[in-house]
mmCIF file of C-alpha atoms in Angstrom:
data_model
loop_
_atom_site.group_PDB
_atom_site.id
_atom_site.type_symbol
_atom_site.label_atom_id
_atom_site.label_comp_id
_atom_site.label_asym_id
_atom_site.label_seq_id
_atom_site.Cartn_x
_atom_site.Cartn_y
_atom_site.Cartn_z
ATOM 1 C CA MET A 273 46.230 53.278 25.408
ATOM 2 C CA ALA A 274 44.413 50.066 26.253
ATOM 3 C CA VAL A 275 40.824 50.337 27.236
ATOM 4 C CA LEU A 276 39.657 48.066 29.992
ATOM 5 C CA THR A 277 36.237 46.620 29.537
ATOM 6 C CA GLU A 278 34.130 44.660 31.945
ATOM 7 C CA PRO A 279 33.976 40.957 31.262
ATOM 8 C CA ALA A 280 30.810 39.716 29.699
ATOM 9 C CA VAL A 281 28.495 38.314 32.261
ATOM 10 C CA GLY A 282 26.815 35.104 31.126
ATOM 11 C CA PRO A 283 23.893 33.280 32.625
ATOM 12 C CA VAL A 284 24.477 32.206 36.161
ATOM 13 C CA ARG A 285 24.492 28.433 36.506
ATOM 14 C CA SER A 286 22.892 27.042 39.573
ATOM 15 C CA ASP A 287 24.378 24.028 41.310
ATOM 16 C CA PRO A 288 22.828 20.770 40.162
ATOM 17 C CA VAL A 289 20.241 19.389 42.493
ATOM 18 C CA LEU A 290 21.011 15.786 43.423
ATOM 19 C CA ALA A 291 18.012 13.559 43.746
ATOM 20 C CA THR A 292 17.730 11.413 46.819
ATOM 21 C CA PRO A 293 18.677 7.871 45.847
ATOM 22 C CA ARG A 294 15.866 5.421 46.042
ATOM 23 C CA GLY A 295 16.382 2.022 47.475
ATOM 24 C CA ARG A 296 16.457 -0.652 44.785
ATOM 25 C CA THR A 297 13.990 -3.378 45.441
ATOM 26 C CA GLU A 298 13.942 -6.559 43.463
ATOM 27 C CA ARG A 299 10.863 -6.986 41.349
ATOM 28 C CA ARG A 300 9.925 -10.510 40.524
ATOM 29 C CA ARG A 301 7.368 -11.459 37.956
ATOM 30 C CA PRO A 302 4.349 -13.291 39.317
ATOM 31 C CA THR A 303 4.500 -17.060 39.172
ATOM 32 C CA TRP A 304 1.577 -17.227 36.749
ATOM 33 C CA VAL A 305 3.649 -15.139 34.321
ATOM 34 C CA SER A 306 7.084 -16.670 34.944
ATOM 35 C CA VAL A 307 6.108 -20.342 34.641
ATOM 36 C CA PRO A 308 4.595 -20.071 31.120
ATOM 37 C CA PHE A 309 7.752 -18.306 29.915
ATOM 38 C CA ARG A 310 9.876 -21.197 31.161
ATOM 39 C CA PHE A 311 7.875 -23.682 29.113
ATOM 40 C CA LEU A 312 7.279 -21.490 26.059
ATOM 41 C CA VAL A 313 10.172 -22.711 23.890
ATOM 42 C CA PRO A 314 9.695 -26.442 24.731
ATOM 43 C CA ALA A 315 5.991 -26.043 23.956
ATOM 44 C CA LEU A 316 6.765 -24.496 20.569
ATOM 45 C CA ILE A 317 9.217 -27.307 19.754
ATOM 46 C CA PHE A 318 6.614 -29.894 20.774
ATOM 47 C CA ALA A 319 3.967 -28.193 18.647
ATOM 48 C CA ALA A 320 6.282 -28.116 15.611
ATOM 49 C CA TRP A 321 7.076 -31.806 16.148
ATOM 50 C CA TRP A 322 3.384 -32.738 16.360
ATOM 51 C CA ILE A 323 2.391 -30.651 13.333
ATOM 52 C CA GLY A 324 5.302 -32.001 11.278
ATOM 53 C CA SER A 325 4.399 -35.626 12.014
ATOM 54 C CA ALA A 326 0.664 -35.072 11.569
ATOM 55 C CA THR A 327 1.036 -33.376 8.177
ATOM 56 C CA GLY A 328 3.566 -35.889 6.913
ATOM 57 C CA ALA A 329 6.353 -33.329 6.634
ATOM 58 C CA VAL A 330 8.385 -35.576 8.939
ATOM 59 C CA SER A 331 8.318 -39.281 8.112
ATOM 60 C CA GLU A 332 7.295 -41.675 10.872
ATOM 61 C CA GLN A 333 10.286 -43.838 9.920
ATOM 62 C CA VAL A 334 12.589 -40.935 10.706
ATOM 63 C CA LEU A 335 10.862 -39.458 13.748
ATOM 64 C CA ALA A 336 7.810 -40.995 15.380
ATOM 65 C CA GLY A 337 5.039 -38.581 16.240
ATOM 66 C CA PRO A 338 3.734 -37.827 19.740
ATOM 67 C CA PRO A 339 0.766 -40.246 19.477
ATOM 68 C CA LYS A 340 3.023 -43.212 18.722
ATOM 69 C CA VAL A 341 5.468 -42.197 21.452
ATOM 70 C CA TRP A 342 2.572 -41.951 23.901
ATOM 71 C CA THR A 343 1.391 -45.417 22.877
ATOM 72 C CA ALA A 344 4.889 -46.818 23.500
ATOM 73 C CA PHE A 345 4.925 -45.059 26.874
ATOM 74 C CA THR A 346 1.615 -46.586 27.961
ATOM 75 C CA GLU A 347 2.727 -50.046 26.788
ATOM 76 C CA LEU A 348 5.875 -49.937 28.907
ATOM 77 C CA LEU A 349 4.040 -48.389 31.831
ATOM 78 C CA ASP A 350 1.334 -51.053 31.834
ATOM 79 C CA SER A 351 3.934 -53.834 31.676
ATOM 80 C CA GLY A 352 5.874 -52.321 34.600
ATOM 81 C CA GLN A 353 9.115 -52.186 32.619
ATOM 82 C CA LEU A 354 9.167 -48.393 32.401
ATOM 83 C CA VAL A 355 9.374 -47.884 36.155
ATOM 84 C CA ASP A 356 11.960 -50.637 36.564
ATOM 85 C CA PHE A 357 14.157 -49.274 33.769
ATOM 86 C CA ALA A 358 13.909 -45.670 35.004
ATOM 87 C CA VAL A 359 14.714 -46.629 38.605
ATOM 88 C CA ALA A 360 17.682 -48.775 37.518
ATOM 89 C CA SER A 361 19.155 -45.919 35.467
ATOM 90 C CA PHE A 362 18.558 -43.395 38.229
ATOM 91 C CA VAL A 363 20.279 -45.565 40.847
ATOM 92 C CA ARG A 364 23.328 -46.121 38.620
ATOM 93 C CA ALA A 365 23.636 -42.421 37.850
ATOM 94 C CA ALA A 366 23.134 -41.392 41.481
ATOM 95 C CA LEU A 367 25.765 -43.809 42.824
ATOM 96 C CA GLY A 368 28.301 -42.886 40.144
ATOM 97 C CA VAL A 369 27.781 -39.166 40.687
ATOM 98 C CA ALA A 370 28.038 -39.548 44.469
ATOM 99 C CA ILE A 371 31.417 -41.306 44.170
ATOM 100 C CA GLY A 372 32.811 -38.982 41.488
ATOM 101 C CA VAL A 373 31.586 -35.779 43.128
ATOM 102 C CA GLY A 374 32.865 -36.837 46.554
ATOM 103 C CA ILE A 375 36.348 -37.659 45.279
ATOM 104 C CA GLY A 376 36.509 -34.561 43.082
ATOM 105 C CA LEU A 377 35.404 -32.317 45.948
ATOM 106 C CA LEU A 378 38.034 -33.676 48.331
ATOM 107 C CA LEU A 379 40.819 -33.439 45.746
ATOM 108 C CA GLY A 380 39.743 -29.932 44.754
ATOM 109 C CA LEU A 381 39.846 -28.781 48.360
ATOM 110 C CA LEU A 382 43.226 -30.425 48.877
ATOM 111 C CA ALA A 383 44.759 -28.787 45.793
ATOM 112 C CA GLY A 384 43.093 -25.444 46.443
ATOM 113 C CA LEU A 385 44.083 -25.152 50.082
ATOM 114 C CA SER A 386 47.642 -26.448 49.929
ATOM 115 C CA SER A 387 50.526 -25.860 47.543
ATOM 116 C CA LEU A 388 51.782 -29.344 48.333
ATOM 117 C CA GLY A 389 48.346 -30.752 47.577
ATOM 118 C CA GLU A 390 48.320 -28.953 44.235
ATOM 119 C CA GLU A 391 51.724 -30.348 43.337
ATOM 120 C CA LEU A 392 50.608 -33.873 44.198
ATOM 121 C CA VAL A 393 47.134 -33.837 42.684
ATOM 122 C CA ASP A 394 46.782 -31.269 39.916
ATOM 123 C CA SER A 395 48.923 -32.864 37.222
ATOM 124 C CA THR A 396 47.188 -36.223 37.643
ATOM 125 C CA MET A 397 43.738 -34.652 37.525
ATOM 126 C CA GLN A 398 44.621 -32.722 34.381
ATOM 127 C CA ILE A 399 45.529 -36.037 32.750
ATOM 128 C CA VAL A 400 42.205 -37.529 33.847
ATOM 129 C CA ARG A 401 40.381 -34.473 32.510
ATOM 130 C CA ALA A 402 42.149 -34.683 29.144
ATOM 131 C CA VAL A 403 41.359 -38.372 28.563
ATOM 132 C CA PRO A 404 37.805 -38.895 27.193
ATOM 133 C CA PHE A 405 36.024 -41.208 29.592
ATOM 134 C CA LEU A 406 34.358 -43.005 26.665
ATOM 135 C CA ALA A 407 37.814 -44.228 25.638
ATOM 136 C CA LEU A 408 37.988 -46.083 28.964
ATOM 137 C CA VAL A 409 34.943 -48.255 28.258
ATOM 138 C CA PRO A 410 36.897 -51.255 26.803
ATOM 139 C CA LEU A 411 39.436 -51.109 29.633
ATOM 140 C CA PHE A 412 36.775 -50.899 32.313
ATOM 141 C CA ILE A 413 34.967 -53.880 30.795
ATOM 142 C CA ALA A 414 38.223 -55.857 30.862
ATOM 143 C CA TRP A 415 38.992 -54.816 34.446
ATOM 144 C CA PHE A 416 35.579 -54.889 36.127
ATOM 145 C CA GLY A 417 33.428 -57.007 33.817
ATOM 146 C CA ILE A 418 30.023 -55.894 32.609
ATOM 147 C CA ASP A 419 28.200 -55.876 35.937
ATOM 148 C CA GLU A 420 26.990 -52.876 37.923
ATOM 149 C CA LEU A 421 30.473 -51.983 39.207
ATOM 150 C CA TYR A 422 31.672 -51.146 35.710
ATOM 151 C CA LYS A 423 28.731 -48.844 35.045
ATOM 152 C CA ILE A 424 28.986 -46.984 38.349
ATOM 153 C CA LEU A 425 32.750 -46.505 38.102
ATOM 154 C CA LEU A 426 32.505 -45.226 34.524
ATOM 155 C CA ILE A 427 30.043 -42.543 35.622
ATOM 156 C CA ALA A 428 32.260 -41.727 38.609
ATOM 157 C CA VAL A 429 35.311 -41.221 36.379
ATOM 158 C CA ALA A 430 33.251 -39.038 34.041
ATOM 159 C CA THR A 431 32.226 -36.700 36.878
ATOM 160 C CA VAL A 432 35.355 -36.506 39.038
ATOM 161 C CA ALA A 433 37.339 -34.118 36.788
ATOM 162 C CA PRO A 434 34.675 -31.361 36.455
ATOM 163 C CA MET A 435 34.030 -31.376 40.189
ATOM 164 C CA TYR A 436 37.756 -31.144 40.897
ATOM 165 C CA ALA A 437 38.292 -28.251 38.462
ATOM 166 C CA TYR A 438 35.392 -26.111 39.679
ATOM 167 C CA THR A 439 36.150 -26.758 43.344
ATOM 168 C CA TYR A 440 39.831 -25.921 42.861
ATOM 169 C CA LEU A 441 38.994 -22.641 41.115
ATOM 170 C CA GLY A 442 36.327 -21.793 43.676
ATOM 171 C CA VAL A 443 38.717 -22.268 46.595
ATOM 172 C CA ARG A 444 41.509 -20.324 44.898
ATOM 173 C CA ASN A 445 39.146 -17.414 44.168
ATOM 174 C CA VAL A 446 38.116 -16.961 47.802
ATOM 175 C CA ASP A 447 38.985 -13.444 48.981
ATOM 176 C CA ARG A 448 42.204 -13.643 50.985
ATOM 177 C CA LYS A 449 41.178 -10.664 53.126
ATOM 178 C CA MET A 450 38.104 -12.537 54.279
ATOM 179 C CA VAL A 451 40.235 -15.542 55.195
ATOM 180 C CA GLU A 452 42.648 -13.350 57.174
ATOM 181 C CA ALA A 453 39.736 -11.666 58.945
ATOM 182 C CA ALA A 454 38.343 -15.072 59.917
ATOM 183 C CA ARG A 455 41.739 -16.118 61.235
ATOM 184 C CA SER A 456 41.928 -12.962 63.337
ATOM 185 C CA PHE A 457 38.713 -14.083 65.025
ATOM 186 C CA GLY A 458 40.281 -17.439 65.854
ATOM 187 C CA LEU A 459 38.954 -19.622 63.026
ATOM 188 C CA THR A 460 41.584 -22.112 61.925
ATOM 189 C CA GLY A 461 41.856 -25.616 60.521
ATOM 190 C CA PRO A 462 38.639 -27.488 59.689
ATOM 191 C CA ARG A 463 36.411 -24.715 61.060
ATOM 192 C CA LEU A 464 37.999 -22.192 58.701
ATOM 193 C CA VAL A 465 37.423 -24.519 55.753
ATOM 194 C CA LEU A 466 33.853 -25.451 56.646
ATOM 195 C CA GLU A 467 32.620 -22.032 57.803
ATOM 196 C CA VAL A 468 34.478 -19.623 55.500
ATOM 197 C CA ILE A 469 36.253 -21.159 52.518
ATOM 198 C CA LEU A 470 33.720 -23.778 51.469
ATOM 199 C CA PRO A 471 30.677 -21.442 51.703
ATOM 200 C CA SER A 472 32.555 -18.852 49.632
ATOM 201 C CA ALA A 473 33.373 -21.497 47.008
ATOM 202 C CA LEU A 474 29.847 -22.928 47.104
ATOM 203 C CA PRO A 475 28.603 -21.234 43.876
ATOM 204 C CA GLY A 476 31.420 -22.900 41.924
ATOM 205 C CA VAL A 477 30.810 -26.225 43.648
ATOM 206 C CA LEU A 478 27.107 -26.185 42.788
ATOM 207 C CA MET A 479 27.877 -25.232 39.205
ATOM 208 C CA ALA A 480 30.231 -28.222 39.108
ATOM 209 C CA LEU A 481 27.401 -30.385 40.407
ATOM 210 C CA ARG A 482 25.190 -29.249 37.530
ATOM 211 C CA VAL A 483 27.916 -30.107 35.012
ATOM 212 C CA CYS A 484 28.577 -33.472 36.647
ATOM 213 C CA LEU A 485 24.906 -34.429 36.585
ATOM 214 C CA SER A 486 24.704 -33.576 32.898
ATOM 215 C CA ILE A 487 27.827 -35.578 32.095
ATOM 216 C CA SER A 488 26.532 -38.492 34.145
ATOM 217 C CA ILE A 489 23.681 -38.956 31.674
ATOM 218 C CA THR A 490 26.215 -39.323 28.853
ATOM 219 C CA GLY A 491 28.165 -41.824 30.938
ATOM 220 C CA LEU A 492 24.947 -43.640 31.733
ATOM 221 C CA ILE A 493 24.115 -44.016 28.047
ATOM 222 C CA ALA A 494 27.558 -45.450 27.333
ATOM 223 C CA ALA A 495 27.507 -47.755 30.366
ATOM 224 C CA GLU A 496 24.081 -49.213 29.650
ATOM 225 C CA GLN A 497 24.920 -50.215 26.086
ATOM 226 C CA VAL A 498 26.839 -53.286 27.302
ATOM 227 C CA GLY A 499 25.738 -56.164 29.514
ATOM 228 C CA THR A 500 22.477 -54.634 30.699
ATOM 229 C CA ARG A 501 19.034 -56.096 31.044
ATOM 230 C CA GLU A 502 17.507 -53.125 32.824
ATOM 231 C CA GLY A 503 17.788 -49.408 32.242
ATOM 232 C CA VAL A 504 16.947 -46.794 29.652
ATOM 233 C CA GLY A 505 20.132 -47.632 27.739
ATOM 234 C CA TYR A 506 18.946 -51.219 27.345
ATOM 235 C CA LEU A 507 15.692 -49.858 25.960
ATOM 236 C CA VAL A 508 17.682 -47.806 23.443
ATOM 237 C CA THR A 509 19.499 -50.971 22.321
ATOM 238 C CA LEU A 510 16.215 -52.817 21.803
ATOM 239 C CA ALA A 511 14.794 -49.890 19.860
ATOM 240 C CA GLN A 512 17.829 -49.887 17.559
ATOM 241 C CA GLU A 513 17.623 -53.627 16.951
ATOM 242 C CA TYR A 514 13.932 -53.524 16.018
ATOM 243 C CA ASN A 515 14.062 -50.062 14.370
ATOM 244 C CA ARG A 516 11.396 -48.661 16.683
ATOM 245 C CA THR A 517 11.687 -44.895 16.374
ATOM 246 C CA ASP A 518 8.855 -44.444 18.869
ATOM 247 C CA TYR A 519 10.899 -46.192 21.553
ATOM 248 C CA MET A 520 13.999 -44.219 20.568
ATOM 249 C CA VAL A 521 12.175 -40.918 20.990
ATOM 250 C CA LEU A 522 10.698 -42.141 24.257
ATOM 251 C CA CYS A 523 14.210 -42.875 25.548
ATOM 252 C CA VAL A 524 15.315 -39.369 24.611
ATOM 253 C CA VAL A 525 12.346 -37.978 26.548
ATOM 254 C CA LEU A 526 13.211 -40.156 29.550
ATOM 255 C CA TYR A 527 16.799 -38.928 29.551
ATOM 256 C CA ALA A 528 15.522 -35.351 29.321
ATOM 257 C CA LEU A 529 13.212 -35.928 32.282
ATOM 258 C CA LEU A 530 16.102 -37.441 34.231
ATOM 259 C CA GLY A 531 18.115 -34.292 33.504
ATOM 260 C CA LEU A 532 15.234 -32.114 34.724
ATOM 261 C CA VAL A 533 15.069 -34.118 37.951
ATOM 262 C CA PHE A 534 18.796 -33.603 38.507
ATOM 263 C CA ASP A 535 18.495 -29.879 37.765
ATOM 264 C CA GLY A 536 15.601 -29.591 40.204
ATOM 265 C CA VAL A 537 17.672 -31.263 42.915
ATOM 266 C CA VAL A 538 20.489 -28.743 42.397
ATOM 267 C CA ARG A 539 18.040 -25.828 42.496
ATOM 268 C CA ILE A 540 16.656 -27.048 45.821
ATOM 269 C CA ILE A 541 20.191 -27.356 47.214
ATOM 270 C CA GLU A 542 20.984 -23.827 46.033
ATOM 271 C CA LYS A 543 17.850 -22.465 47.663
ATOM 272 C CA PHE A 544 18.691 -23.880 51.083
ATOM 273 C CA ALA A 545 22.511 -23.743 50.944
ATOM 274 C CA MET A 546 22.757 -20.161 49.634
ATOM 275 C CA PRO A 547 19.728 -18.226 50.903
ATOM 276 C CA TRP A 548 21.706 -14.971 50.650
ATOM 277 C CA ARG A 549 22.161 -15.289 46.910
ATOM 278 C CA LYS A 550 19.587 -13.387 44.896
ATOM 279 C CA GLN A 551 19.009 -13.595 41.203
ATOM 280 C CA VAL A 552 20.725 -10.649 39.522
ATOM 281 C CA ALA A 553 19.135 -9.531 36.313
ATOM 282 C CA ILE A 554 18.301 -6.290 34.488
ATOM 283 C CA ARG A 555 14.553 -6.346 34.311
#
C-alpha cells in the first residue's frame, strides 16, 4: 500500500523587486580634459620627431628637424610666398570640391529617388568610380592644357564618385514608413525631398563630404605638379629639385593643416545641420 507523503516545502521565493529606471543623461568630459586628449597622440609624434632629430637618430638629410622646418616656414612667411601658395591651393581645392560634390549630390539623389534615374546613371558612375583619377592626368592635360581649368576639373572628377555613392546609399536607406507618413500629410515632390528624404540622408552626405575633402588633397597634389607657379604642390616640386627636406616636411604640414581646416568646416556644418544628433559613446 502506497504511503502518501507531503511534498517538501522549500524556501519561499519572493517576487523580484524591479528598480525604477533612471533617465540616462549624457555626460561630457570638460573641455579642459577633452582638448588635451585630442592633441595627445600628435604631441607624442612631434616629441619623438624632435628628439630623434636632435639626438641624431634621424638624419637631417632624411627628415629635417622641427627647427629647420620652422626656419623654412619663417622664410616663406616673410617673403609672402607662403600665404600666396596656401591661398592658391585652397581656392583650387574649394572650387574642385564644389563642382564635384554638387554633381555627385544631384546624381545620387536622381539615382536614389528614381528607378529610371538609377538605370541611367548608376552604371556610368560605377565606371567613373573604378577608374583611378590619377590615370586621367595625361588626358586632362591634353584636353584642357595645364592652366587652372585642368586642376579644378581633376579635383572635381576625384570627388564626384564618393559623393554619388554615399548620397545614393543614404537616400536608399531612408525609412519607407517615414516617407509614406510624410506623404499622408501632403508632402510630395520637391518638398518631400528637401524636408524628409534629404535630412534623413544627411549623415551619409556629410560623411561623403569628409571623404571628398580628403581625396581633394590628393587630387590637388597631383594637379599642382604640372604647369604651376603657385601652390603648395609647386613648393613640393622645388623642394624635390633642390633636395630641401625642410621644405618637403613643411609642405606635408601645410597639407595636414589644410585637411584640418576642411574637417573643421564639416564639423561646423554637422553642428548646425543636425542639431538633433548626439554623440553616442560608452563612457
